[in-house]
C-alpha cells in the first residue's frame, strides 16, 4: 500500500527545495503520496530552520502536538530534518522522544534507509553527516511541476558571518559539477519548464567541476543555461556581495533571458556593523555593485536581507541602513531582529540595546521597504511587462497569473494556451501584493 507522507517546512528557499526532494526520494522508494495533515499520514517530516530562535522553538512545540497521535498509532514515523536536526542531532530524540529519525540537509537522500532501519531495529536513527555532494548522485531525476522550477547548484556556506548558523548546519560550500547542472536543467526544460531559478546559499560562489578544456564560473554557467532549448527565463538566489564579480554584472547586460532582478543580502548599512558581522564588504562596496548593476541593466530591481539590532548597533548605525535603502531604492525585502544563535561568535558579544528599541527599528525599516516596494509597483502601472504565464487562478478559471521580471505576481484575463509562454501584459493596477493587467497580444 502507498505510504502517506506529510512534510512541514520551516525557513528558507533551500528548505522548500529540500522538502520537494524528500517527497521525491520517498515516492521513488515507498510510492509515498503527500497528504495535507499529520492525522492522515504514515510518515511525518519536519524540515526545520535554526536561523532564528523562534523558528527553532516552533519545531519543538509542533513535535509536542504529535505525542497523542503517536501514542494512538505507534507505527507512525516521525522525522526531523533540516538545520535544527543538523545542529542538535541526538539531542532532539532526548528532548522529543516521539522522534524516530533525525537527518541533515546533506543526508536527506538516506531517508528511505533510515526509515527501514528504524522499523527493523525499533531504535531511533540519526544521520547528520555532510558526505560531500553524494546526495545529488542518489536523488531521483528532477520532476517538473509546472513551468517554473528550482535547481540547486551549490550547497552550504563558507563565509562564517558572525551571527549565522548555516555554515555549521549545512556545511561548507560545495558546488555541483557543470554537466550535472546543465543536464538537470535540460531534463526539466524537456518536461515543459520555461523558467529556472538556480539555487544556493551563495549561488554566485558556484565553482563546479567543468570539462578539462574549460574554466567556468557562475557567469559562464548562466550563459550555458541560457542556451538550453526551452529555457526562456533564468533567476538565481541567494547571491552574496563578495562574489558579485564584474563578469556577473556584465552577464546582466548580455544575457537577455536573465531576469531583471537580484536578491542581494546587505544586512546593514553601517561599516562598523558590517565589519562586526564579518560580511567582508563595506557599504560603499555594496553600493558600487548595485550602481554598476543598474548601469548594465537599468530596470533591475534589487531586494535584500536585513538584520536590525546586531550587538552594539547604535541609532546612528541603524540610520545608515535606512539611508542605504533609500539611496539604492531597495525593493521589498526580508528583515528581522537579530537573534543570538548558540555557537556563533556574535552570541558572545555584549548587546546593550533593549528589545523595544530593536522592534521599533524593525518597524521603521519595514515601513520604508514597503513604501519603496509600493512605489515601484505603482510606477509599473501603464508599462508593458513580459509575463511568464504560470497557470489559471484557483478562484476564477478565466483569470491567469504569472510573474514580471522583478518577481511581482500579475493577474489578468487569459487563455489556457498561454501557459508557459511569455506574454506582454500592460499593468493596469497595483495592489500591495500583486498587480493587475491586460494582455497586449499573444506572444509567439
Ligand atoms: N547567503 C545569504 C547572505 O548572503 O547573507 C544569506 C543566507 S541566511 C540563511 C538568510 C538570512 O537569514 C540572512 O540574510 C540574514 O538576514 C538572516 N539571518 C541569519 N542569521 C540570523 C540571525 N542570527 N538573526 C537574524 N537573522 C538572521
Ligand atoms: Fe549565513 Fe553569511 Fe553564509 S548569512 S549563510 S554565513 S553568507
Coordinates of C-alpha atoms and ligand atoms in Angstrom, one line a residue:
X1 CA 0.0 0.0 0.0
X2 CA 1.2 3.5 -0.8
X3 CA 2.6 5.3 2.3
X4 CA 1.1 8.7 3.2
X5 CA 3.5 11.5 3.7
X6 CA 3.2 14.8 5.5
X7 CA 6.0 17.3 5.2
X8 CA 6.1 20.6 7.1
X9 CA 8.8 23.1 6.0
X10 CA 10.1 26.0 8.0
X11 CA 12.5 28.7 6.8
X12 CA 14.3 29.4 3.5
X13 CA 14.0 28.5 -0.2
X14 CA 16.7 25.9 0.2
X15 CA 14.4 24.1 2.7
X16 CA 11.5 24.4 0.3
X17 CA 13.7 22.7 -2.3
X18 CA 14.9 20.1 0.1
X19 CA 11.3 19.2 1.0
X20 CA 10.5 18.5 -2.6
X21 CA 13.5 16.2 -2.8
X22 CA 12.3 14.4 0.4
X23 CA 9.0 13.8 -1.4
X24 CA 10.8 12.5 -4.5
X25 CA 13.0 10.0 -2.7
X26 CA 10.2 8.6 -0.6
X27 CA 7.9 8.5 -3.7
X28 CA 10.6 6.6 -5.6
X29 CA 11.2 4.0 -2.9
X30 CA 7.9 3.7 -1.0
X31 CA 5.5 5.1 -3.5
X32 CA 4.7 7.8 -0.9
X33 CA 1.9 10.2 -1.6
X34 CA 1.6 13.6 0.0
X35 CA -1.3 14.3 2.4
X36 CA -2.4 17.6 3.9
X37 CA -2.3 16.8 7.7
X38 CA -0.3 14.7 10.1
X39 CA -3.5 12.9 11.2
X40 CA -3.7 11.2 7.7
X41 CA 0.0 10.4 7.5
X42 CA 2.1 7.3 8.0
X43 CA 5.3 9.4 7.9
X44 CA 5.5 13.0 9.3
X45 CA 8.6 15.0 8.5
X46 CA 9.5 18.4 9.9
X47 CA 12.0 20.2 7.7
X48 CA 13.4 22.7 10.2
X49 CA 15.2 26.0 10.3
X50 CA 17.5 27.3 13.0
X51 CA 18.4 30.7 11.6
X52 CA 16.4 32.4 14.3
X53 CA 15.4 31.1 17.7
X54 CA 11.7 31.5 17.1
X55 CA 11.8 29.1 14.1
X56 CA 13.8 26.6 16.2
X57 CA 11.4 26.6 19.1
X58 CA 8.3 26.3 16.9
X59 CA 9.5 22.8 15.8
X60 CA 9.6 21.5 19.4
X61 CA 6.1 22.8 20.1
X62 CA 4.9 21.2 16.9
X63 CA 6.6 17.9 17.9
X64 CA 4.8 18.1 21.3
X65 CA 1.5 18.1 19.4
X66 CA 2.4 14.8 17.7
X67 CA 2.6 12.9 21.0
X68 CA -1.1 11.9 21.2
X69 CA -1.1 10.9 17.5
X70 CA 2.0 8.6 18.0
X71 CA 0.5 7.1 21.2
X72 CA -2.6 6.2 19.3
X73 CA -0.7 4.9 16.3
X74 CA 2.8 3.7 17.2
X75 CA 3.6 2.7 13.6
X76 CA 3.7 6.5 12.7
X77 CA 7.2 7.5 11.7
X78 CA 8.2 11.0 12.8
X79 CA 11.3 12.5 11.2
X80 CA 13.2 15.8 11.8
X81 CA 15.4 17.1 9.1
X82 CA 17.0 20.5 8.1
X83 CA 19.1 22.8 10.2
X84 CA 17.8 22.1 13.7
X85 CA 18.4 18.4 13.1
X86 CA 21.9 19.1 11.9
X87 CA 22.7 21.3 14.9
X88 CA 21.0 19.2 17.7
X89 CA 21.4 15.6 16.4
X90 CA 20.7 13.1 19.1
X91 CA 19.6 15.8 21.5
X92 CA 16.4 16.1 19.5
X93 CA 15.4 12.5 20.4
X94 CA 16.3 13.1 24.0
X95 CA 14.1 16.2 24.1
X96 CA 11.3 14.9 22.0
X97 CA 11.2 11.0 22.3
X98 CA 8.3 11.0 19.7
X99 CA 11.1 11.4 17.1
X100 CA 12.1 8.3 15.1
X101 CA 14.7 9.7 12.7
X102 CA 16.9 12.7 12.5
X103 CA 18.6 13.6 9.2
X104 CA 20.5 16.6 7.9
X105 CA 20.3 18.7 4.7
X106 CA 23.1 16.5 3.2
X107 CA 21.6 13.1 4.2
X108 CA 18.0 13.5 3.1
X109 CA 18.7 11.0 0.3
X110 CA 19.1 8.4 3.0
X111 CA 15.5 8.9 4.3
X112 CA 14.2 5.5 3.0
X113 CA 17.1 3.6 4.5
X114 CA 16.8 5.4 7.9
X115 CA 13.0 4.6 7.9
X116 CA 13.7 0.9 7.1
X117 CA 16.4 0.8 9.8
X118 CA 14.1 2.4 12.3
X119 CA 11.3 -0.1 11.5
X120 CA 13.8 -3.1 11.7
X121 CA 15.7 -2.2 14.8
X122 CA 13.0 -0.3 16.7
X123 CA 15.6 2.3 17.6
X124 CA 15.7 5.9 16.6
X125 CA 18.1 6.7 13.7
X126 CA 20.3 9.8 13.5
X127 CA 22.4 10.6 10.4
X128 CA 23.5 14.3 10.1
X129 CA 26.8 13.9 8.3
X130 CA 28.0 16.1 5.4
X131 CA 29.1 13.4 2.9
X132 CA 30.3 16.0 0.3
X133 CA 27.9 16.1 -2.5
X134 CA 26.9 12.4 -2.6
X135 CA 23.3 13.4 -2.1
X136 CA 22.8 14.5 -5.7
X137 CA 24.0 11.2 -7.0
X138 CA 21.3 9.4 -5.0
X139 CA 18.3 11.6 -5.8
X140 CA 15.7 10.6 -8.4
X141 CA 15.8 12.7 -11.6
X142 CA 14.1 16.1 -11.2
X143 CA 10.4 16.1 -11.9
X144 CA 8.8 19.3 -13.3
X145 CA 5.6 20.6 -11.7
X146 CA 4.5 23.5 -13.9
X147 CA 6.5 25.9 -16.0
X148 CA 8.9 27.1 -13.3
X149 CA 11.5 25.0 -11.3
X150 CA 14.3 25.3 -8.8
X151 CA 17.7 23.7 -9.4
X152 CA 20.2 23.5 -6.6
X153 CA 23.7 24.2 -7.9
X154 CA 25.6 24.6 -4.7
X155 CA 25.1 23.8 -1.1
X156 CA 26.4 25.1 2.2
X157 CA 28.3 28.3 3.1
X158 CA 31.9 29.0 3.9
X159 CA 31.5 32.7 4.8
X160 CA 31.0 32.3 8.6
X161 CA 29.2 35.6 9.2
X162 CA 29.5 36.1 12.9
X163 CA 25.7 35.8 13.5
X164 CA 24.8 32.8 11.3
X165 CA 24.5 29.1 12.0
X166 CA 24.3 28.0 8.4
X167 CA 28.0 27.1 7.9
X168 CA 27.7 24.8 10.9
X169 CA 24.3 23.2 10.0
X170 CA 24.7 22.9 6.2
X171 CA 28.5 22.5 5.9
X172 CA 31.0 24.4 3.7
X173 CA 30.3 25.4 0.2
X174 CA 30.2 22.5 -2.3
X175 CA 29.3 23.0 -6.0
X176 CA 27.6 20.6 -8.3
X177 CA 29.6 19.8 -11.5
X178 CA 28.7 21.9 -14.5
X179 CA 27.5 19.0 -16.6
X180 CA 25.1 17.8 -13.8
X181 CA 23.5 21.2 -13.6
X182 CA 23.1 21.5 -17.3
X183 CA 21.7 18.0 -17.6
X184 CA 19.1 18.7 -14.9
X185 CA 18.0 22.0 -16.5
X186 CA 17.7 20.3 -19.9
X187 CA 15.6 17.5 -18.4
X188 CA 13.3 20.0 -16.7
X189 CA 13.1 22.0 -20.0
X190 CA 12.1 18.8 -21.8
X191 CA 9.2 18.4 -19.3
X192 CA 7.9 21.9 -20.1
X193 CA 9.8 24.1 -17.7
X194 CA 10.4 27.6 -19.1
X195 CA 11.9 29.4 -16.0
X196 CA 14.6 28.0 -13.8
X197 CA 15.8 29.5 -10.5
X198 CA 19.4 28.4 -9.7
X199 CA 19.6 27.9 -6.0
X200 CA 22.3 28.1 -3.4
X201 CA 23.1 29.6 -0.1
X202 CA 25.7 31.8 -2.0
X203 CA 24.7 30.9 -5.5
X204 CA 27.2 33.1 -7.3
X205 CA 30.1 31.4 -5.4
X206 CA 29.4 28.4 -7.7
X207 CA 32.6 26.8 -8.8
X208 CA 31.7 23.4 -10.0
X209 CA 33.9 21.0 -11.9
X210 CA 33.9 21.6 -15.6
X211 CA 35.3 19.6 -18.5
X212 CA 39.1 19.9 -18.7
X213 CA 39.4 22.3 -21.5
X214 CA 37.1 24.8 -19.9
X215 CA 37.1 27.2 -17.0
X216 CA 33.6 28.0 -15.8
X217 CA 32.4 30.4 -13.2
X218 CA 28.9 31.4 -12.3
X219 CA 28.5 33.8 -15.2
X220 CA 29.6 31.1 -17.7
X221 CA 27.1 28.7 -16.1
X222 CA 24.4 31.3 -16.7
X223 CA 25.4 31.7 -20.3
X224 CA 25.2 27.9 -20.8
X225 CA 21.9 27.6 -19.1
X226 CA 20.5 30.4 -21.3
X227 CA 21.4 28.3 -24.4
X228 CA 19.3 25.3 -23.3
X229 CA 16.4 25.0 -25.7
X230 CA 13.1 25.8 -24.0
X231 CA 14.5 27.9 -21.2
X232 CA 13.0 31.4 -21.5
X233 CA 13.9 33.0 -18.2
X234 CA 16.6 32.5 -15.6
X235 CA 16.7 33.6 -12.0
X236 CA 19.1 32.9 -9.2
X237 CA 19.1 33.2 -5.4
X238 CA 20.7 34.0 -3.0
X239 CA 23.7 35.8 -4.2
X240 CA 26.5 37.2 -2.0
X241 CA 28.0 40.6 -2.5
X242 CA 31.6 39.3 -2.0
X243 CA 31.3 37.2 -5.2
X244 CA 29.3 39.6 -7.3
X245 CA 32.0 39.7 -10.0
X246 CA 32.3 42.2 -12.9
X247 CA 31.6 39.2 -15.1
X248 CA 28.3 38.6 -13.3
X249 CA 27.4 42.2 -13.7
X250 CA 28.2 42.0 -17.3
X251 CA 26.1 38.9 -17.7
X252 CA 23.1 41.0 -16.8
X253 CA 23.8 43.3 -19.7
X254 CA 24.4 40.4 -22.1
X255 CA 22.0 37.6 -21.3
X256 CA 18.5 38.7 -22.3
X257 CA 17.0 35.6 -20.5
X258 CA 18.4 36.7 -17.2
X259 CA 15.6 38.2 -15.1
X260 CA 16.0 41.9 -14.2
X261 CA 16.0 41.2 -10.5
X262 CA 18.6 40.3 -7.9
X263 CA 18.2 39.3 -4.3
X264 CA 21.4 40.5 -2.8
X265 CA 21.6 40.5 1.1
X266 CA 23.4 43.5 2.6
X267 CA 22.3 43.0 6.2
X268 CA 23.3 46.6 7.4
X269 CA 24.3 50.0 6.1
X270 CA 27.0 50.8 8.7
X271 CA 30.6 49.8 8.1
X272 CA 31.1 49.3 11.8
X273 CA 28.3 46.8 11.9
X274 CA 29.2 45.1 8.6
X275 CA 32.7 44.5 10.0
X276 CA 31.4 43.1 13.3
X277 CA 29.2 40.8 11.2
X278 CA 32.2 39.7 9.2
X279 CA 30.4 40.3 5.9
X280 CA 33.6 41.1 4.0
X281 CA 32.5 44.3 2.3
X282 CA 31.7 48.0 3.1
X283 CA 28.5 49.9 2.4
X284 CA 30.3 51.7 -0.3
X285 CA 31.4 48.5 -2.0
X286 CA 27.8 47.2 -1.8
X287 CA 26.5 50.5 -3.3
X288 CA 29.1 50.3 -6.1
X289 CA 27.9 46.8 -7.0
X290 CA 24.3 47.9 -7.3
X291 CA 25.2 51.1 -9.3
X292 CA 27.2 49.0 -11.7
X293 CA 24.4 46.5 -12.0
X294 CA 22.0 49.4 -12.8
X295 CA 24.3 50.6 -15.5
X296 CA 24.4 47.1 -17.0
X297 CA 20.6 46.7 -16.7
X298 CA 18.8 50.0 -15.9
X299 CA 15.5 48.3 -15.0
X300 CA 17.0 46.0 -12.4
X301 CA 15.1 45.6 -9.1
X302 CA 17.2 44.8 -6.1
X303 CA 15.8 43.2 -3.0
X304 CA 17.9 42.3 0.1
X305 CA 18.0 40.8 3.6
X306 CA 18.5 43.0 6.7
X307 CA 19.2 42.3 10.4
X308 CA 18.4 45.1 12.9
X309 CA 19.7 45.2 16.4
X310 CA 23.0 43.4 15.9
X311 CA 25.0 43.6 19.2
X312 CA 26.4 47.0 19.6
X313 CA 24.4 48.6 16.8
X314 CA 23.5 52.3 17.6
X315 CA 20.8 54.6 16.4
X316 CA 23.4 56.2 14.0
X317 CA 24.3 52.8 12.6
X318 CA 20.6 52.0 12.1
X319 CA 20.0 55.2 10.3
X320 CA 22.8 54.3 7.9
X321 CA 20.8 51.2 7.0
X322 CA 17.7 53.4 6.3
X323 CA 19.9 55.7 4.2
X324 CA 21.3 52.8 2.1
X325 CA 17.7 51.5 1.5
X326 CA 16.8 55.0 0.2
X327 CA 19.9 55.6 -1.8
X328 CA 19.7 52.3 -3.6
X329 CA 16.0 52.3 -3.9
X330 CA 15.8 48.7 -2.5
X331 CA 12.6 46.8 -3.3
X332 CA 10.5 44.6 -1.0
X333 CA 12.9 42.6 1.2
X334 CA 13.3 40.3 4.2
X335 CA 14.2 41.9 7.5
X336 CA 14.4 40.5 11.0
X337 CA 15.6 41.4 14.5
X338 CA 19.0 39.8 15.3
X339 CA 18.5 36.5 17.1
X340 CA 21.6 35.2 19.0
X341 CA 22.4 31.7 17.9
X342 CA 24.3 29.4 20.2
X343 CA 27.8 28.5 18.9
X344 CA 28.2 31.6 16.7
X345 CA 30.8 34.3 17.6
X346 CA 28.2 37.2 17.8
X347 CA 26.3 35.3 20.5
X348 CA 29.1 36.2 23.0
X349 CA 29.1 40.0 22.2
X350 CA 27.7 42.5 24.7
X351 CA 24.3 43.6 23.5
X352 CA 23.1 46.7 25.4
X353 CA 20.2 47.7 23.1
X354 CA 16.8 46.8 24.6
X355 CA 14.2 44.7 22.7
X356 CA 11.7 47.5 22.4
X357 CA 14.2 49.7 20.5
X358 CA 15.1 46.8 18.2
X359 CA 11.4 46.2 17.4
X360 CA 10.9 49.9 16.7
X361 CA 13.9 49.9 14.3
X362 CA 12.4 46.8 12.6
X363 CA 9.1 48.6 12.2
X364 CA 10.7 51.7 10.7
X365 CA 12.8 49.7 8.3
X366 CA 9.9 47.6 7.2
X367 CA 7.7 50.6 6.7
X368 CA 10.4 52.2 4.4
X369 CA 10.9 49.0 2.4
X370 CA 7.1 48.6 1.9
X371 CA 6.7 52.2 0.8
X372 CA 9.5 51.8 -1.7
X373 CA 8.2 48.5 -2.9
X374 CA 4.7 50.0 -3.3
X375 CA 6.3 53.0 -5.2
X376 CA 8.0 50.5 -7.6
X377 CA 4.7 48.7 -8.2
X378 CA 2.8 51.9 -8.8
X379 CA 5.4 53.1 -11.2
X380 CA 4.8 49.9 -13.2
X381 CA 1.2 50.9 -13.9
X382 CA 0.9 51.7 -17.6
X383 CA 4.1 49.8 -18.5
X384 CA 4.1 46.6 -20.6
X385 CA 5.8 43.7 -18.8
X386 CA 6.9 40.4 -20.2
X387 CA 5.0 37.9 -18.0
X388 CA 5.7 34.2 -18.0
X389 CA 2.2 32.7 -17.7
X390 CA 2.2 30.1 -14.9
X391 CA -1.4 29.0 -14.8
X392 CA -5.1 29.7 -14.2
X393 CA -6.1 31.3 -11.0
X394 CA -7.8 28.9 -8.5
X395 CA -10.6 31.3 -7.8
X396 CA -11.5 32.2 -11.4
X397 CA -10.5 29.9 -14.3
X398 CA -10.8 32.8 -16.8
X399 CA -8.0 34.5 -14.8
X400 CA -4.4 33.7 -15.4
X401 CA -1.3 34.6 -13.5
X402 CA 2.4 34.9 -13.9
X403 CA 5.4 37.0 -12.8
X404 CA 7.1 40.0 -14.1
X405 CA 10.9 40.1 -14.4
X406 CA 11.0 41.8 -11.0
X407 CA 9.1 38.9 -9.5
X408 CA 5.7 40.5 -9.0
X409 CA 2.6 38.4 -9.5
X410 CA 0.3 39.7 -12.2
X411 CA -3.3 38.6 -12.6
X412 CA -5.1 39.1 -16.0
X413 CA -7.8 37.5 -18.2
X414 CA -6.1 34.9 -20.4
X415 CA -6.4 31.5 -22.0
X416 CA -5.0 28.1 -21.3
X417 CA -2.9 28.1 -24.4
X418 CA -0.8 30.9 -22.9
X419 CA 0.6 28.8 -20.0
X420 CA 4.3 28.5 -20.4
X421 CA 4.5 31.5 -22.8
X422 CA 5.9 34.9 -22.2
X423 CA 3.1 37.3 -22.9
X424 CA 3.3 41.2 -23.0
X425 CA 0.9 42.4 -20.3
X426 CA 0.0 46.0 -19.7
X427 CA -0.1 46.7 -16.0
X428 CA -3.4 48.4 -15.0
X429 CA -3.4 48.4 -11.2
X430 CA -1.0 47.9 -8.3
X431 CA -2.1 46.1 -5.1
X432 CA 0.1 45.6 -2.1
X433 CA 1.0 42.0 -3.0
X434 CA 0.1 41.7 -6.7
X435 CA -0.6 43.6 -9.9
X436 CA -3.5 43.5 -12.3
X437 CA -3.0 43.7 -16.0
X438 CA -4.3 43.1 -19.5
X439 CA -2.5 41.0 -22.2
X440 CA -1.4 43.2 -25.1
X441 CA -1.2 40.4 -27.6
X442 CA -0.3 36.8 -27.6
X443 CA 3.4 36.2 -27.9
X444 CA 4.9 33.8 -30.4
Ligands
LIG1 N1 23.8 33.7 2.0 C1 23.0 34.8 2.3 C2 23.8 36.1 2.5 O1 24.5 36.5 1.6 O2 23.8 36.7 3.5 C3 22.1 34.6 3.5 C4 21.6 33.2 3.9 S1 20.9 33.3 5.6 C5 20.4 31.7 5.8 C6 19.3 34.1 5.3 C7 19.1 35.3 6.1 O3 18.8 35.0 7.4 C8 20.3 36.2 6.2 O4 20.5 37.0 5.1 C9 20.0 37.0 7.4 O5 19.4 38.2 7.1 C10 19.1 36.1 8.2 N2 19.8 35.6 9.5 C11 20.8 34.8 9.6 N3 21.2 34.6 10.8 C12 20.4 35.4 11.6 C13 20.3 35.7 13.0 N4 21.2 35.2 13.8 N5 19.4 36.6 13.4 C14 18.5 37.2 12.5 N6 18.6 37.0 11.2 C15 19.5 36.1 10.7
LIG2 FE1 24.9 32.8 6.8 FE2 26.6 34.7 6.0 FE3 26.6 32.3 4.9 S1 24.4 35.0 6.4 S2 24.5 31.6 5.0 S3 27.1 32.7 6.9 S4 26.9 34.3 3.9

